[in-house]
Amino acid sequence: MTQTEFLFLEIKKLFQDYFDHPWLINVTSFSEIGTIRAFLSLSPREEDREYHLVLTGIRALRKFIRILRSTAVPGIHYNPHENKDLLLLKKCIIYTLPENTKKLDYLSVEFEKTIMRQSLLTQL
């Protein structure tokens, strides 16, 4: 497995496990979630053929991270009268959100650097 494939799979897993929840996306009012989902629906081997989708997906992911840091991390609240399972999920996500946002940021930057490096090498 290449470094690019590894980073892509890590981003995909982290995003789907922690960030792709309707209530969290509603808190951020993020409109480009479809772009991120389309990007992450690629298989690691499709990245080379779908370069435009990869670049727009990374751009949308970086924007999502900025929005999370500015709005969601400092200001998510939960309703104590919600369904107990959803309430537990929200509490866990709220507690781990700053660290997972930092990890998603790091992975996305490293992924972007890696694909840019590969792009430059293939042009030589």
PDB file of C-alpha atoms in Angstrom:
ATOM      1  CA  MET A   1       0.000   0.000   0.000  1.00  0.00           C
ATOM      2  CA  THR A   2       1.377   3.391  -0.969  1.00  0.00           C
ATOM      3  CA  GLN A   3       1.508   6.365   1.368  1.00  0.00           C
ATOM      4  CA  THR A   4      -1.200   8.092  -0.682  1.00  0.00           C
ATOM      5  CA  GLU A   5      -3.528   5.095  -0.389  1.00  0.00           C
ATOM      6  CA  PHE A   6      -2.848   4.813   3.339  1.00  0.00           C
ATOM      7  CA  LEU A   7      -3.577   8.510   3.965  1.00  0.00           C
ATOM      8  CA  PHE A   8      -6.719   8.395   1.825  1.00  0.00           C
ATOM      9  CA  LEU A   9      -8.080   5.378   3.719  1.00  0.00           C
ATOM     10  CA  GLU A  10      -7.285   7.010   7.076  1.00  0.00           C
ATOM     11  CA  ILE A  11      -9.089  10.215   6.057  1.00  0.00           C
ATOM     12  CA  LYS A  12     -12.063   8.220   4.802  1.00  0.00           C
ATOM     13  CA  LYS A  13     -12.345   6.152   7.988  1.00  0.00           C
ATOM     14  CA  LEU A  14     -11.946   9.146  10.296  1.00  0.00           C
ATOM     15  CA  PHE A  15     -14.445  11.258   8.377  1.00  0.00           C
ATOM     16  CA  GLN A  16     -17.072   8.515   8.192  1.00  0.00           C
ATOM     17  CA  ASP A  17     -16.641   7.466  11.826  1.00  0.00           C
ATOM     18  CA  TYR A  18     -16.598  10.879  13.480  1.00  0.00           C
ATOM     19  CA  PHE A  19     -17.716  13.676  11.169  1.00  0.00           C
ATOM     20  CA  ASP A  20     -20.342  12.354   8.770  1.00  0.00           C
ATOM     21  CA  HIS A  21     -23.333  12.760  11.079  1.00  0.00           C
ATOM     22  CA  PRO A  22     -26.342  14.817   9.953  1.00  0.00           C
ATOM     23  CA  TRP A  23     -26.646  16.699  13.258  1.00  0.00           C
ATOM     24  CA  LEU A  24     -22.963  17.712  13.148  1.00  0.00           C
ATOM     25  CA  ILE A  25     -23.190  18.817   9.533  1.00  0.00           C
ATOM     26  CA  ASN A  26     -26.323  20.821  10.388  1.00  0.00           C
ATOM     27  CA  VAL A  27     -24.451  22.582  13.203  1.00  0.00           C
ATOM     28  CA  THR A  28     -21.779  23.704  10.757  1.00  0.00           C
ATOM     29  CA  SER A  29     -24.277  24.557   7.972  1.00  0.00           C
ATOM     30  CA  PHE A  30     -21.730  23.101   5.552  1.00  0.00           C
ATOM     31  CA  SER A  31     -23.064  22.997   1.983  1.00  0.00           C
ATOM     32  CA  GLU A  32     -20.228  21.092   0.271  1.00  0.00           C
ATOM     33  CA  ILE A  33     -20.650  17.820   2.137  1.00  0.00           C
ATOM     34  CA  GLY A  34     -21.625  16.095  -1.121  1.00  0.00           C
ATOM     35  CA  THR A  35     -18.241  16.991  -2.611  1.00  0.00           C
ATOM     36  CA  ILE A  36     -16.435  15.425   0.355  1.00  0.00           C
ATOM     37  CA  ARG A  37     -18.616  12.312   0.200  1.00  0.00           C
ATOM     38  CA  ALA A  38     -18.020  11.945  -3.566  1.00  0.00           C
ATOM     39  CA  PHE A  39     -14.272  12.324  -3.042  1.00  0.00           C
ATOM     40  CA  LEU A  40     -14.241   9.769  -0.231  1.00  0.00           C
ATOM     41  CA  SER A  41     -16.367   7.328  -2.246  1.00  0.00           C
ATOM     42  CA  LEU A  42     -13.455   6.835  -4.638  1.00  0.00           C
ATOM     43  CA  SER A  43     -11.344   3.756  -4.228  1.00  0.00           C
ATOM     44  CA  PRO A  44      -7.687   4.522  -3.471  1.00  0.00           C
ATOM     45  CA  ARG A  45      -6.717   3.408  -6.975  1.00  0.00           C
ATOM     46  CA  GLU A  46      -9.153   5.828  -8.668  1.00  0.00           C
ATOM     47  CA  GLU A  47      -7.303   8.895  -7.390  1.00  0.00           C
ATOM     48  CA  ASP A  48      -5.077   9.119 -10.446  1.00  0.00           C
ATOM     49  CA  ARG A  49      -8.011   9.091 -12.886  1.00  0.00           C
ATOM     50  CA  GLU A  50     -10.266  11.399 -10.869  1.00  0.00           C
ATOM     51  CA  TYR A  51      -7.710  14.109 -10.146  1.00  0.00           C
ATOM     52  CA  HIS A  52     -10.219  16.994 -10.346  1.00  0.00           C
ATOM     53  CA  LEU A  53     -12.569  15.278  -7.884  1.00  0.00           C
ATOM     54  CA  VAL A  54      -9.653  14.639  -5.533  1.00  0.00           C
ATOM     55  CA  LEU A  55      -8.589  18.297  -5.631  1.00  0.00           C
ATOM     56  CA  THR A  56     -12.117  19.642  -5.124  1.00  0.00           C
ATOM     57  CA  GLY A  57     -12.653  17.070  -2.369  1.00  0.00           C
ATOM     58  CA  ILE A  58      -9.522  18.167  -0.544  1.00  0.00           C
ATOM     59  CA  ARG A  59     -10.501  21.827  -0.924  1.00  0.00           C
ATOM     60  CA  ALA A  60     -13.958  21.086   0.523  1.00  0.00           C
ATOM     61  CA  LEU A  61     -12.457  19.010   3.329  1.00  0.00           C
ATOM     62  CA  ARG A  62     -10.049  21.821   4.272  1.00  0.00           C
ATOM     63  CA  LYS A  63     -12.971  24.274   4.274  1.00  0.00           C
ATOM     64  CA  PHE A  64     -15.001  21.894   6.471  1.00  0.00           C
ATOM     65  CA  ILE A  65     -12.105  21.715   8.953  1.00  0.00           C
ATOM     66  CA  ARG A  66     -11.886  25.530   9.105  1.00  0.00           C
ATOM     67  CA  ILE A  67     -15.629  25.752   9.762  1.00  0.00           C
ATOM     68  CA  LEU A  68     -15.425  23.057  12.448  1.00  0.00           C
ATOM     69  CA  ARG A  69     -12.639  24.916  14.207  1.00  0.00           C
ATOM     70  CA  SER A  70     -14.386  28.261  14.095  1.00  0.00           C
ATOM     71  CA  THR A  71     -17.960  27.237  14.919  1.00  0.00           C
ATOM     72  CA  ALA A  72     -18.475  23.654  15.972  1.00  0.00           C
ATOM     73  CA  VAL A  73     -15.542  22.991  18.282  1.00  0.00           C
ATOM     74  CA  PRO A  74     -16.260  25.956  20.569  1.00  0.00           C
ATOM     75  CA  GLY A  75     -20.043  25.932  20.327  1.00  0.00           C
ATOM     76  CA  ILE A  76     -21.729  22.522  20.050  1.00  0.00           C
ATOM     77  CA  HIS A  77     -24.350  21.908  22.684  1.00  0.00           C
ATOM     78  CA  TYR A  78     -26.690  18.991  23.104  1.00  0.00           C
ATOM     79  CA  ASN A  79     -30.239  18.653  24.302  1.00  0.00           C
ATOM     80  CA  PRO A  80     -30.429  16.466  27.428  1.00  0.00           C
ATOM     81  CA  HIS A  81     -33.958  15.405  26.429  1.00  0.00           C
ATOM     82  CA  GLU A  82     -32.838  13.682  23.199  1.00  0.00           C
ATOM     83  CA  ASN A  83     -32.835   9.967  22.508  1.00  0.00           C
ATOM     84  CA  LYS A  84     -30.327   8.393  24.939  1.00  0.00           C
ATOM     85  CA  ASP A  85     -28.317   6.652  22.201  1.00  0.00           C
ATOM     86  CA  LEU A  86     -28.031   9.828  20.116  1.00  0.00           C
ATOM     87  CA  LEU A  87     -27.197  11.830  23.225  1.00  0.00           C
ATOM     88  CA  LEU A  88     -24.371   9.426  24.105  1.00  0.00           C
ATOM     89  CA  LEU A  89     -23.033   9.588  20.538  1.00  0.00           C
ATOM     90  CA  LYS A  90     -23.141  13.387  20.563  1.00  0.00           C
ATOM     91  CA  LYS A  91     -21.372  13.583  23.922  1.00  0.00           C
ATOM     92  CA  CYS A  92     -18.592  11.294  22.674  1.00  0.00           C
ATOM     93  CA  ILE A  93     -18.176  13.250  19.448  1.00  0.00           C
ATOM     94  CA  ILE A  94     -18.231  16.616  21.224  1.00  0.00           C
ATOM     95  CA  TYR A  95     -15.602  15.420  23.685  1.00  0.00           C
ATOM     96  CA  THR A  96     -13.297  14.053  20.960  1.00  0.00           C
ATOM     97  CA  LEU A  97     -14.042  16.694  18.303  1.00  0.00           C
ATOM     98  CA  PRO A  98     -11.015  18.962  18.880  1.00  0.00           C
ATOM     99  CA  GLU A  99      -8.525  16.099  18.698  1.00  0.00           C
ATOM    100  CA  ASN A 100     -10.242  14.413  15.747  1.00  0.00           C
ATOM    101  CA  THR A 101     -10.420  17.733  13.889  1.00  0.00           C
ATOM    102  CA  LYS A 102      -6.690  18.170  14.466  1.00  0.00           C
ATOM    103  CA  LYS A 103      -6.049  14.633  13.175  1.00  0.00           C
ATOM    104  CA  LEU A 104      -8.263  15.167  10.104  1.00  0.00           C
ATOM    105  CA  ASP A 105      -6.409  18.407   9.392  1.00  0.00           C
ATOM    106  CA  TYR A 106      -3.024  16.705   9.646  1.00  0.00           C
ATOM    107  CA  LEU A 107      -4.068  13.779   7.425  1.00  0.00           C
ATOM    108  CA  SER A 108      -5.595  16.038   4.779  1.00  0.00           C
ATOM    109  CA  VAL A 109      -2.480  18.248   4.633  1.00  0.00           C
ATOM    110  CA  GLU A 110      -0.218  15.205   4.338  1.00  0.00           C
ATOM    111  CA  PHE A 111      -2.462  13.689   1.665  1.00  0.00           C
ATOM    112  CA  GLU A 112      -2.453  16.928  -0.306  1.00  0.00           C
ATOM    113  CA  LYS A 113       1.347  17.175  -0.098  1.00  0.00           C
ATOM    114  CA  THR A 114       1.714  13.577  -1.236  1.00  0.00           C
ATOM    115  CA  ILE A 115      -0.542  13.909  -4.285  1.00  0.00           C
ATOM    116  CA  MET A 116       1.095  17.202  -5.260  1.00  0.00           C
ATOM    117  CA  ARG A 117       4.514  15.581  -4.965  1.00  0.00           C
ATOM    118  CA  GLN A 118       3.335  12.660  -7.121  1.00  0.00           C
ATOM    119  CA  SER A 119       1.902  15.074  -9.657  1.00  0.00           C
ATOM    120  CA  LEU A 120       5.202  16.911  -9.938  1.00  0.00           C
ATOM    121  CA  LEU A 121       7.154  13.673 -10.299  1.00  0.00           C
ATOM    122  CA  THR A 122       4.931  12.404 -13.111  1.00  0.00           C
ATOM    123  CA  GLN A 123       5.430  15.654 -15.021  1.00  0.00           C
ATOM    124  CA  LEU A 124       9.221  15.266 -15.000  1.00  0.00           C
TER     125      LEU A 124
END
